Every structure is written in structure tokens, then in C-alpha cells.
């Protein structure tokens, strides 16, 4: 088995779907955004370099990202492949990745721009387990997160001004990857402007 790429704009539901399809594929989620936020929190050199880009909503330089990925895919749990979430985001990242691991499917979650701001600005994450919720569309259950120790967390880049920069980065730097993967026969897209569970069903059908 090779690796899968979850592709789409900010707020498309990459993290939400990764958590759901992980249970079926057994492939670990590798989110470069989550790895960078962990590095920022630790105050590591990578975190210090990445923070200024992330706070603005700009992409972090390719060499930083590729360093993280090369290290991550050495871990034992990546031996049978991984599910990349938010990586690759530029053509140089995709080119480098093609020399590191086999990609079997690129799953694009399509969501129109006008939906993105409301999704991002209402996002809540459980600080204890990382599960993603939304104030309106996917609320935290009254009994709290299933991990049992819900801690409400909101991302510093989840504000309207930064979202617009992130969307712009997506359209200019990341969306050309759709044709890059399409020409290699790996690209599949699903309508992401629907119920979370229906999107999961479509993604699993593509994988089966
Ligand atoms: P990253 O963390 O990857 O952020 P992003 O791409 O902007 O994507 P998000 O995590 O915001 O959205 P998502 O698609 O995971 O959606 P989610 O499931 O949470 O990157 C952050 C930053 O790190 C970047 O800006 C950049 O600086 C840097 N970076 C990361 N990777 C990089 C790379 N490879 N190269 C360079 N720089 C990099 O859902 C969003 C909300 O919507 C949630 O509240 C959810 O509950 C809700 N929702 C989900 N699905 C639905 C649905 N179907 N209907 C209604 N609501 C829904
Ligand atoms: Mg995410």
C-alpha cells in the first residue's frame, strides 16, 4: 500500500476527513500544519522560522516542510504509507515527495470560497486529542469530546483577514497541483459542500 494525499483549500475538511478515514485505512494522518503548530509551541528553531509565515497565512518555505516530512516518514508507523493532510502544497513539494514515497490517490475536497470563512472562523479543536469541531456545523457534544478531557482550542490563524491570505496562497501556489496530479492519473475530487458523513462515504468509495 502507498500513501494518500488529502488536498483542498483551507477549511475544506482535510483534517476532519483524515480523522474519519484513518479508522478505515489504518494509515496515520500526517498534517504538516499540525506538525508546524507543535514546533511553534515547543519553540524549536523550525517553529520560530515557521511562525511568521503561518501567522500571516503564507506558505512556509519548501525546504522547512520537506525536512519535517523526510523525518516523519522514517517513523515505524509510516512503513505502509501515510495519509498526507495539507501536503504537498507546491509543485516542488510534490516533485520531492514523488522521490520519497509512492502516492496511490490524491483526494481533493472541493469547497467554494464563499463557504470557507464561516468554516474557519467557527472552528474549535480539542486541545487534548486534536479532534476538529465547529461551533455550528459540527458542535462539541454536550458531554464533551469523546477523549474525555475536552480543552477548547482556537487557532491564531483562524481569523477572517488571515483566511483570505491563506485562500490566495491556495489558489496561486497550491491549486496548480491538481493538474500536476491529474496528468499522472492520481487525482480524484469530491464535492465537499455537503454533510461530513456523505463526503467520507465518497472518499472511502474511491479508495476501495
Ligand atoms: P493547515 O493546518 O494545513 O491549514 P489549512 O490548509 O489552511 O487547512 P485547515 O486545517 O484550516 O482546514 P482543513 O481542510 O483541515 O479543515 P477542517 O477539517 O479543520 O496549515 C496551516 C498553515 O501552516 C498554512 O497556512 C501554512 O502557513 C503552513 N503550512 C502547512 N502545511 C504547509 C505546506 N505543506 N507547505 C507550506 N506551508 C504549510 O475543517 C474546518 C472547519 O470546517 C472545522 O470547524 C470543521 O468542523 C468544519 N467542517 C469540516 N467539514 C465540514 C462540512 N462538510 N460541512 C460543514 N463544516 C465542515
Ligand atoms: Mg487541517
Coordinates of N, CA and C and ligand atoms in Angstrom, one line a residue:
X1 N 0.9 -1.2 0.0 CA 0.0 0.0 0.0 C 0.9 1.2 0.0
X2 N 0.5 2.3 -0.8 CA 1.2 3.5 -0.8 C 0.6 4.6 0.1
X3 N 0.9 5.8 -0.2 CA 0.4 6.9 0.6 C -0.8 7.6 -0.1
X4 N -1.6 8.3 0.6 CA -2.7 9.1 0.1 C -2.5 10.6 0.4
X5 N -2.9 11.4 -0.5 CA -2.8 12.9 -0.2 C -4.2 13.4 -0.1
X6 N -4.5 14.1 0.9 CA -5.8 14.9 1.1 C -5.5 16.3 0.7
X7 N -6.3 16.8 -0.3 CA -6.0 18.0 -1.0 C -7.2 18.9 -0.9
X8 N -7.0 20.2 -0.8 CA -8.1 21.1 -0.8 C -7.8 22.4 -0.1
X9 N -8.6 23.4 -0.3 CA -8.4 24.8 0.3 C -8.4 24.7 1.8
X10 N -8.0 25.8 2.5 CA -8.1 25.9 4.0 C -9.6 25.7 4.3
X11 N -9.9 24.9 5.3 CA -11.3 24.7 5.8 C -12.0 23.8 4.9
X12 N -11.4 23.1 4.0 CA -12.1 22.1 3.1 C -12.7 21.0 3.9
X13 N -12.0 20.6 5.0 CA -12.3 19.4 5.8 C -11.3 18.4 5.7
X14 N -10.1 18.7 5.3 CA -9.0 17.7 5.2 C -8.7 17.0 6.5
X15 N -8.6 17.8 7.6 CA -8.3 17.3 8.9 C -9.5 16.4 9.4
X16 N -10.7 17.0 9.2 CA -12.0 16.3 9.6 C -12.0 14.9 8.9
X17 N -11.8 14.9 7.6 CA -11.9 13.6 6.9 C -10.8 12.7 7.2
X18 N -9.6 13.2 7.4 CA -8.4 12.4 7.7 C -8.7 11.6 9.0
X19 N -9.3 12.3 10.0 CA -9.6 11.6 11.2 C -10.6 10.4 11.0
X20 N -11.5 10.7 10.1 CA -12.6 9.7 9.9 C -12.1 8.5 9.0
X21 N -11.2 8.8 8.0 CA -10.8 7.7 7.1 C -9.6 6.9 7.7
X22 N -9.0 7.5 8.6 CA -7.8 6.8 9.3 C -8.3 5.5 9.9
X23 N -9.5 5.6 10.4 CA -10.1 4.4 11.1 C -10.3 3.2 10.1
X24 N -10.5 3.6 8.8 CA -10.7 2.5 7.8 C -9.4 2.1 7.1
X25 N -8.5 3.0 6.9 CA -7.3 2.7 6.1 C -6.2 2.2 7.0
X26 N -6.2 2.7 8.3 CA -5.1 2.4 9.2 C -3.9 3.2 8.9
X27 N -3.9 4.1 7.9 CA -2.7 4.9 7.6 C -2.7 6.1 8.6
X28 N -1.6 6.4 9.2 CA -1.6 7.6 10.1 C -1.7 8.9 9.3
X29 N -2.4 9.9 10.0 CA -2.5 11.2 9.4 C -1.2 12.0 9.6
X30 N -0.7 12.5 8.5 CA 0.5 13.4 8.6 C 0.1 14.8 8.1
X31 N -0.2 15.6 9.1 CA -0.6 17.0 8.8 C 0.6 17.9 9.0
X32 N 1.1 18.6 7.9 CA 2.2 19.5 8.1 C 1.8 20.7 9.0
X33 N 0.5 21.1 8.9 CA 0.0 22.2 9.7 C 0.1 21.8 11.2
X34 N -0.3 20.6 11.5 CA -0.2 20.2 12.9 C 1.2 20.1 13.4
X35 N 2.1 19.6 12.5 CA 3.5 19.4 12.9 C 4.1 20.8 13.1
X36 N 3.8 21.7 12.3 CA 4.3 23.1 12.4 C 3.8 23.7 13.7
X37 N 2.5 23.6 14.0 CA 2.0 24.2 15.2 C 2.6 23.5 16.5
X38 N 2.9 22.2 16.4 CA 3.7 21.6 17.5 C 5.1 22.2 17.7
X39 N 5.7 22.5 16.5 CA 7.1 23.1 16.6 C 7.0 24.5 17.1
X40 N 6.0 25.2 16.7 CA 5.8 26.6 17.3 C 5.6 26.6 18.8
X41 N 4.8 25.6 19.2 CA 4.5 25.5 20.7 C 5.8 25.2 21.5
X42 N 6.6 24.3 20.9 CA 7.8 23.9 21.5 C 8.9 25.0 21.5
X43 N 8.7 25.9 20.5 CA 9.7 27.0 20.4 C 11.0 26.5 19.7
X44 N 10.9 25.4 18.9 CA 12.1 24.9 18.3 C 12.5 25.8 17.1
X45 N 13.7 25.6 16.6 CA 14.2 26.5 15.5 C 13.2 26.5 14.3
X46 N 12.7 25.3 14.0 CA 11.7 25.2 12.9 C 10.5 26.0 13.2
X47 N 10.0 25.9 14.4 CA 8.8 26.6 14.9 C 9.0 28.1 14.8
X48 N 10.2 28.6 15.2 CA 10.5 30.0 15.2 C 10.5 30.5 13.8
X49 N 11.1 29.7 12.9 CA 11.1 30.2 11.5 C 9.7 30.1 10.8
X50 N 8.9 29.1 11.2 CA 7.6 28.9 10.5 C 6.6 30.0 11.0
X51 N 6.7 30.4 12.3 CA 5.6 31.1 12.9 C 5.2 32.4 12.1
X52 N 6.2 33.1 11.6 CA 5.9 34.4 11.0 C 5.1 34.2 9.7
X53 N 5.4 33.1 9.0 CA 4.7 32.7 7.8 C 3.3 32.3 8.1
X54 N 3.1 31.5 9.1 CA 1.8 30.9 9.5 C 0.9 32.0 10.0
X55 N 1.4 32.9 10.8 CA 0.6 34.0 11.4 C 0.0 34.9 10.3
X56 N 0.8 35.0 9.2 CA 0.3 35.9 8.1 C -0.6 35.1 7.1
X57 N -0.6 33.7 7.2 CA -1.3 32.9 6.3 C -0.6 32.6 5.0
X58 N 0.8 32.8 5.1 CA 1.6 32.5 3.9 C 2.2 31.1 4.0
X59 N 2.6 30.5 2.9 CA 3.2 29.2 3.0 C 4.6 29.2 3.6
X60 N 4.9 28.2 4.4 CA 6.2 28.1 5.0 C 7.2 27.6 3.8
X61 N 8.5 28.0 3.8 CA 9.3 27.6 2.7 C 9.4 26.1 2.5
X62 N 9.5 25.7 1.3 CA 9.6 24.2 0.9 C 10.6 23.4 1.7
X63 N 11.8 24.0 1.9 CA 12.9 23.2 2.5 C 12.6 22.9 3.9
X64 N 11.9 23.8 4.6 CA 11.5 23.5 6.0 C 10.5 22.4 6.0
X65 N 9.5 22.4 5.1 CA 8.4 21.4 5.1 C 9.0 20.1 4.7
X66 N 9.9 20.1 3.7 CA 10.5 18.8 3.3 C 11.3 18.2 4.4
X67 N 12.0 19.0 5.2 CA 12.8 18.5 6.3 C 11.9 17.7 7.3
X68 N 10.7 18.3 7.6 CA 9.8 17.7 8.5 C 9.3 16.4 7.9
X69 N 8.9 16.4 6.7 CA 8.3 15.2 6.1 C 9.4 14.0 6.0
X70 N 10.6 14.4 5.6 CA 11.6 13.3 5.5 C 11.8 12.6 6.8
X71 N 11.8 13.4 7.9 CA 12.0 12.8 9.2 C 10.7 12.0 9.6
X72 N 9.6 12.6 9.3 CA 8.3 11.9 9.8 C 8.1 10.5 9.1
X73 N 8.5 10.4 7.8 CA 8.2 9.2 7.1 C 9.2 8.1 7.5
X74 N 10.2 8.4 8.3 CA 11.1 7.3 8.8 C 10.5 6.6 10.0
X75 N 9.4 7.1 10.6 CA 8.9 6.5 11.8 C 8.2 5.2 11.4
X76 N 8.2 4.2 12.4 CA 7.7 2.9 12.1 C 6.3 2.9 11.6
X77 N 5.5 3.8 12.1 CA 4.1 3.7 11.7 C 3.8 4.2 10.3
X78 N 4.9 4.7 9.6 CA 4.7 5.1 8.2 C 5.2 4.0 7.2
X79 N 5.5 2.8 7.8 CA 6.1 1.8 6.9 C 5.2 1.4 5.8
X80 N 3.9 1.4 6.0 CA 3.0 1.0 4.9 C 2.3 2.2 4.2
X81 N 2.9 3.4 4.4 CA 2.3 4.6 3.8 C 1.6 5.5 4.9
X82 N 1.3 6.7 4.5 CA 0.6 7.6 5.4 C -0.5 8.3 4.6
X83 N -1.3 9.1 5.4 CA -2.3 10.0 4.7 C -1.8 11.4 5.0
X84 N -1.3 12.0 3.9 CA -0.8 13.4 4.0 C -2.0 14.4 4.0
X85 N -2.0 15.3 4.9 CA -3.1 16.3 5.1 C -2.4 17.7 5.0
X86 N -2.7 18.4 3.9 CA -2.1 19.7 3.7 C -0.7 19.7 3.2
X87 N -0.3 18.6 2.6 CA 1.0 18.4 2.0 C 0.8 17.5 0.8
X88 N 1.4 17.7 -0.3 CA 2.2 18.8 -0.7 C 1.3 20.0 -1.1
X89 N 1.9 21.2 -1.1 CA 1.2 22.4 -1.4 C 1.8 23.3 -2.5
X90 N 2.9 22.8 -3.0 CA 3.6 23.4 -4.1 C 4.1 22.3 -5.1
X91 N 4.4 22.7 -6.3 CA 4.9 21.7 -7.3 C 6.3 21.2 -6.8
X92 N 7.2 22.0 -6.3 CA 8.5 21.5 -5.8 C 8.3 20.5 -4.6
X93 N 7.3 20.7 -3.8 CA 7.0 19.8 -2.7 C 6.5 18.4 -3.3
X94 N 5.6 18.5 -4.3 CA 5.1 17.3 -4.9 C 6.2 16.5 -5.7
X95 N 7.1 17.3 -6.3 CA 8.2 16.6 -7.0 C 9.1 15.9 -6.0
X96 N 9.4 16.6 -4.9 CA 10.3 15.9 -3.9 C 9.6 14.7 -3.3
X97 N 8.3 14.8 -3.1 CA 7.6 13.7 -2.5 C 7.6 12.5 -3.4
X98 N 7.5 12.7 -4.7 CA 7.5 11.6 -5.6 C 8.8 10.7 -5.5
X99 N 9.8 11.3 -5.0 CA 11.1 10.5 -4.8 C 11.1 9.9 -3.4
X100 N 10.2 10.2 -2.6 CA 10.2 9.7 -1.2 C 9.3 8.5 -0.9
X101 N 8.1 8.5 -1.5 CA 7.1 7.5 -1.3 C 6.2 7.4 -2.5
X102 N 5.5 6.3 -2.6 CA 4.6 6.1 -3.7 C 3.2 6.7 -3.3
X103 N 2.6 7.6 -4.1 CA 1.3 8.1 -3.9 C 0.3 7.3 -4.8
X104 N -0.7 6.8 -4.1 CA -1.7 6.0 -4.9 C -2.9 6.8 -5.2
X105 N -3.3 7.8 -4.3 CA -4.5 8.5 -4.6 C -4.3 10.0 -4.1
X106 N -4.8 10.9 -4.8 CA -4.9 12.3 -4.4 C -6.4 12.6 -4.3
X107 N -6.9 12.8 -3.1 CA -8.3 13.0 -2.8 C -8.6 14.5 -2.6
X108 N -9.2 15.2 -3.6 CA -9.4 16.6 -3.4 C -10.8 16.8 -2.9
X109 N -10.9 17.7 -1.9 CA -12.2 18.1 -1.3 C -12.5 19.5 -1.8
X110 N -13.6 19.6 -2.7 CA -13.9 20.9 -3.3 C -14.9 21.6 -2.5
X111 N -14.5 22.9 -2.1 CA -15.5 23.7 -1.4 C -15.4 25.1 -1.9
X112 N -16.5 25.8 -2.3 CA -16.4 27.1 -2.8 C -15.8 28.1 -1.8
X113 N -15.1 29.1 -2.3 CA -14.5 30.1 -1.5 C -15.5 30.7 -0.5
X114 N -16.7 31.0 -0.9 CA -17.6 31.7 0.0 C -18.0 30.9 1.2
X115 N -17.8 29.6 1.2 CA -18.1 28.8 2.4 C -16.9 28.8 3.4
X116 N -15.7 29.2 2.9 CA -14.5 28.9 3.7 C -14.4 29.8 5.0
X117 N -14.8 31.1 4.9 CA -14.6 31.9 6.0 C -15.5 31.5 7.2
X118 N -16.7 31.1 6.9 CA -17.6 30.7 8.1 C -17.1 29.4 8.7
X119 N -16.5 28.5 7.8 CA -16.0 27.3 8.4 C -14.8 27.5 9.3
X120 N -13.9 28.4 8.8 CA -12.6 28.6 9.5 C -12.9 29.4 10.8
X121 N -13.7 30.4 10.7 CA -13.9 31.3 11.9 C -14.8 30.6 13.0
X122 N -15.4 29.5 12.7 CA -16.2 28.7 13.7 C -15.5 27.5 14.2
X123 N -14.2 27.3 13.7 CA -13.6 26.0 14.1 C -13.1 26.0 15.5
X124 N -13.3 24.9 16.2 CA -12.9 24.6 17.6 C -12.1 23.3 17.5
X125 N -11.0 23.2 18.2 CA -10.3 21.9 18.2 C -10.1 21.5 19.7
X126 N -10.2 20.2 19.9 CA -9.9 19.7 21.3 C -8.4 19.7 21.5
X127 N -7.9 20.5 22.4 CA -6.5 20.7 22.7 C -5.9 19.4 23.2
X128 N -6.8 18.5 23.8 CA -6.2 17.3 24.4 C -6.0 16.2 23.3
X129 N -6.9 16.0 22.3 CA -6.8 14.9 21.4 C -6.7 15.4 19.9
X130 N -6.9 16.7 19.6 CA -6.8 17.2 18.3 C -8.1 17.0 17.4
X131 N -9.1 16.5 18.0 CA -10.3 16.3 17.2 C -10.9 17.7 16.8
X132 N -11.4 17.8 15.5 CA -11.9 19.1 15.0 C -13.4 19.2 15.1
X133 N -13.9 20.3 15.6 CA -15.3 20.6 15.7 C -15.6 22.0 15.0
X134 N -16.9 22.3 15.0 CA -17.3 23.6 14.5 C -18.5 24.1 15.4
X135 N -18.5 25.4 15.7 CA -19.5 26.0 16.6 C -20.9 25.6 16.1
X136 N -21.1 25.7 14.8 CA -22.4 25.5 14.2 C -22.6 24.1 13.5
X137 N -21.6 23.8 12.6 CA -21.7 22.7 11.7 C -21.4 21.3 12.3
X138 N -20.6 21.4 13.4 CA -20.1 20.1 14.0 C -19.8 20.3 15.4
X139 N -20.9 20.7 16.2 CA -20.6 21.1 17.6 C -20.0 20.1 18.5
X140 N -19.3 20.5 19.5 CA -18.8 19.6 20.6 C -20.0 19.1 21.3
X141 N -20.1 17.7 21.4 CA -21.3 17.2 22.1 C -21.4 17.7 23.6
X142 N -22.6 17.8 24.1 CA -22.8 18.3 25.5 C -22.0 17.6 26.5
X143 N -21.7 16.3 26.3 CA -20.9 15.6 27.2 C -19.4 15.8 27.0
X144 N -19.0 16.6 26.0 CA -17.6 16.9 25.7 C -17.1 16.0 24.6
X145 N -15.8 16.1 24.4 CA -15.1 15.3 23.3 C -15.1 13.9 23.8
X146 N -15.1 12.9 22.8 CA -15.0 11.5 23.2 C -13.7 11.1 23.9
X147 N -12.7 12.0 23.8 CA -11.4 11.6 24.5 C -11.6 11.8 26.0
X148 N -12.6 12.5 26.5 CA -12.9 12.6 27.9 C -12.3 13.7 28.6
X149 N -11.4 14.5 27.9 CA -10.8 15.6 28.6 C -10.7 16.8 27.6
X150 N -11.9 17.2 27.2 CA -12.0 18.3 26.2 C -11.4 19.6 26.7
X151 N -10.5 20.2 25.8 CA -10.0 21.5 26.1 C -10.2 22.4 24.9
X152 N -11.0 23.4 25.0 CA -11.3 24.2 23.8 C -10.0 25.0 23.3
X153 N -9.8 24.8 22.0 CA -8.6 25.5 21.4 C -9.0 26.1 20.1
X154 N -8.6 27.4 19.9 CA -8.8 28.0 18.6 C -7.5 28.4 18.0
X155 N -7.3 28.3 16.7 CA -6.1 28.6 16.0 C -5.9 30.1 15.9
X156 N -4.6 30.6 16.0 CA -4.4 32.0 15.9 C -4.6 32.5 14.5
X157 N -4.4 31.5 13.5 CA -4.6 31.9 12.1 C -6.0 31.8 11.6
X158 N -6.9 31.4 12.5 CA -8.4 31.3 12.2 C -9.1 32.6 12.3
X159 N -8.7 33.6 11.6 CA -9.5 34.9 11.6 C -9.6 35.3 10.1
X160 N -10.6 36.2 9.9 CA -11.0 36.5 8.6 C -9.9 37.0 7.7
X161 N -9.1 37.9 8.2 CA -8.0 38.5 7.4 C -7.0 37.4 6.9
X162 N -6.6 36.6 7.9 CA -5.6 35.6 7.6 C -6.2 34.5 6.6
X163 N -7.5 34.2 6.8 CA -8.1 33.2 5.9 C -8.0 33.7 4.5
X164 N -8.2 35.0 4.2 CA -8.2 35.4 2.8 C -6.8 35.3 2.2
X165 N -5.8 35.5 3.0 CA -4.4 35.3 2.5 C -4.2 33.8 2.3
X166 N -4.7 33.0 3.2 CA -4.5 31.5 3.0 C -5.2 31.0 1.7
X167 N -6.4 31.6 1.5 CA -7.1 31.2 0.3 C -6.3 31.6 -1.0
X168 N -5.8 32.8 -0.9 CA -5.0 33.3 -2.0 C -3.8 32.4 -2.3
X169 N -3.1 32.0 -1.2 CA -1.9 31.1 -1.3 C -2.4 29.8 -2.0
X170 N -3.6 29.4 -1.6 CA -4.1 28.1 -2.1 C -4.3 28.3 -3.7
X171 N -5.0 29.3 -4.1 CA -5.3 29.5 -5.5 C -4.0 29.7 -6.3
X172 N -3.0 30.4 -5.8 CA -1.9 30.8 -6.6 C -0.8 29.6 -6.6
X173 N -0.5 29.1 -5.4 CA 0.6 28.2 -5.2 C 0.2 26.7 -5.2
X174 N -1.0 26.4 -4.7 CA -1.3 25.0 -4.5 C -2.3 24.5 -5.6
X175 N -3.2 25.2 -6.0 CA -4.2 24.6 -7.0 C -3.5 24.1 -8.3
X176 N -2.4 24.7 -8.7 CA -1.8 24.1 -9.9 C -1.4 22.6 -9.7
X177 N -1.3 22.1 -8.5 CA -1.0 20.7 -8.2 C -2.2 19.8 -8.7
X178 N -3.4 20.3 -8.8 CA -4.5 19.5 -9.3 C -4.2 18.9 -10.7
X179 N -3.7 19.8 -11.6 CA -3.4 19.3 -13.0 C -2.2 18.5 -12.9
X180 N -1.2 18.8 -12.1 CA 0.0 18.0 -12.0 C -0.3 16.6 -11.6
X181 N -1.2 16.4 -10.6 CA -1.6 15.0 -10.3 C -2.6 14.4 -11.3
X182 N -3.4 15.2 -11.9 CA -4.4 14.7 -12.9 C -3.6 14.1 -14.0
X183 N -2.6 14.8 -14.4 CA -1.8 14.2 -15.6 C -1.1 12.9 -15.2
X184 N -1.0 12.7 -14.0 CA -0.4 11.4 -13.5 C -1.4 10.3 -13.2
X185 N -2.7 10.7 -13.4 CA -3.8 9.7 -13.2 C -4.1 9.4 -11.7
X186 N -3.7 10.3 -10.9 CA -3.9 10.1 -9.4 C -5.0 10.9 -8.8
X187 N -5.6 11.8 -9.5 CA -6.4 12.9 -8.9 C -7.9 12.5 -8.9
X188 N -8.5 12.6 -7.8 CA -10.0 12.3 -7.6 C -10.6 13.5 -6.9
X189 N -11.8 13.9 -7.2 CA -12.3 15.0 -6.4 C -13.7 14.7 -6.0
X190 N -14.1 15.2 -4.8 CA -15.4 15.0 -4.3 C -16.0 16.4 -3.9
X191 N -17.3 16.5 -3.9 CA -18.0 17.8 -3.5 C -17.9 17.8 -2.0
X192 N -17.2 18.8 -1.5 CA -17.0 19.0 0.0 C -18.0 19.9 0.6
X193 N -19.0 20.3 -0.1 CA -20.1 21.2 0.4 C -21.3 20.5 0.8
X194 N -21.1 19.4 1.5 CA -22.2 18.5 1.9 C -22.0 18.0 3.3
X195 N -22.8 17.1 3.8 CA -22.7 16.5 5.1 C -21.3 15.8 5.2
X196 N -20.7 16.0 6.4 CA -19.4 15.4 6.7 C -19.4 13.9 6.4
X197 N -20.5 13.2 6.8 CA -20.5 11.7 6.6 C -20.6 11.3 5.2
X198 N -21.4 12.1 4.4 CA -21.5 11.8 2.9 C -20.2 11.9 2.2
X199 N -19.4 12.9 2.6 CA -18.1 13.1 2.0 C -17.2 11.9 2.3
X200 N -17.2 11.5 3.6 CA -16.4 10.3 4.0 C -16.8 9.1 3.1
X201 N -18.1 8.9 2.9 CA -18.5 7.7 2.1 C -17.9 7.8 0.7
X202 N -17.9 9.0 0.1 CA -17.4 9.1 -1.2 C -15.9 8.9 -1.3
X203 N -15.2 9.4 -0.2 CA -13.7 9.2 -0.2 C -13.4 7.7 0.0
X204 N -14.2 7.0 0.8 CA -13.9 5.6 1.0 C -14.2 4.8 -0.2
X205 N -15.3 5.2 -1.0 CA -15.6 4.5 -2.2 C -14.4 4.6 -3.2
X206 N -13.8 5.8 -3.2 CA -12.7 6.0 -4.2 C -11.5 5.1 -3.8
X207 N -11.3 4.9 -2.5 CA -10.2 4.1 -2.0 C -10.4 2.6 -2.1
X208 N -11.7 2.2 -2.2 CA -12.0 0.8 -2.2 C -12.0 0.2 -3.6
Ligands
LIG1 P1 -3.0 23.8 7.8 O1 -3.1 23.5 9.2 O2 -2.8 22.7 6.8 O3 -4.3 24.7 7.4 P2 -5.2 24.8 6.1 O4 -4.7 24.1 4.9 O5 -5.4 26.2 6.0 O6 -6.3 23.9 6.3 P3 -7.2 23.8 7.6 O7 -6.5 23.0 8.7 O8 -7.5 25.2 8.0 O9 -8.5 23.2 7.1 P4 -8.9 21.6 6.9 O10 -9.1 21.4 5.4 O11 -8.1 20.7 7.7 O12 -10.4 21.7 7.5 P5 -11.0 21.1 8.9 O13 -11.2 19.7 8.8 O14 -10.2 21.6 10.1 O15 -1.8 24.9 7.6 C1 -1.7 26.0 8.4 C2 -0.5 26.8 7.9 O16 0.7 26.0 8.0 C3 -0.5 27.3 6.5 O17 -1.2 28.5 6.3 C4 1.0 27.4 6.2 O18 1.5 28.6 6.7 C5 1.6 26.3 6.9 N1 1.7 25.0 6.2 C6 1.1 23.8 6.4 N2 1.4 22.9 5.5 C7 2.3 23.5 4.7 C8 2.9 23.1 3.5 N3 2.8 21.8 3.0 N4 3.7 24.0 2.8 C9 3.8 25.3 3.3 N5 3.2 25.7 4.4 C10 2.4 24.9 5.1 O19 -12.4 21.8 8.8 C11 -12.5 23.3 9.0 C12 -13.8 23.6 9.8 O20 -15.0 23.2 9.0 C13 -14.0 22.8 11.1 O21 -14.6 23.6 12.1 C14 -14.9 21.6 10.7 O22 -15.7 21.1 11.8 C15 -15.8 22.3 9.6 N6 -16.2 21.3 8.6 C16 -15.5 20.3 8.0 N7 -16.2 19.6 7.1 C17 -17.4 20.3 7.0 C18 -18.6 20.1 6.2 N8 -18.6 19.1 5.3 N9 -19.6 20.9 6.4 C19 -19.6 21.9 7.4 N10 -18.5 22.1 8.2 C20 -17.4 21.3 8.0
LIG2 MG1 -6.4 20.9 8.9

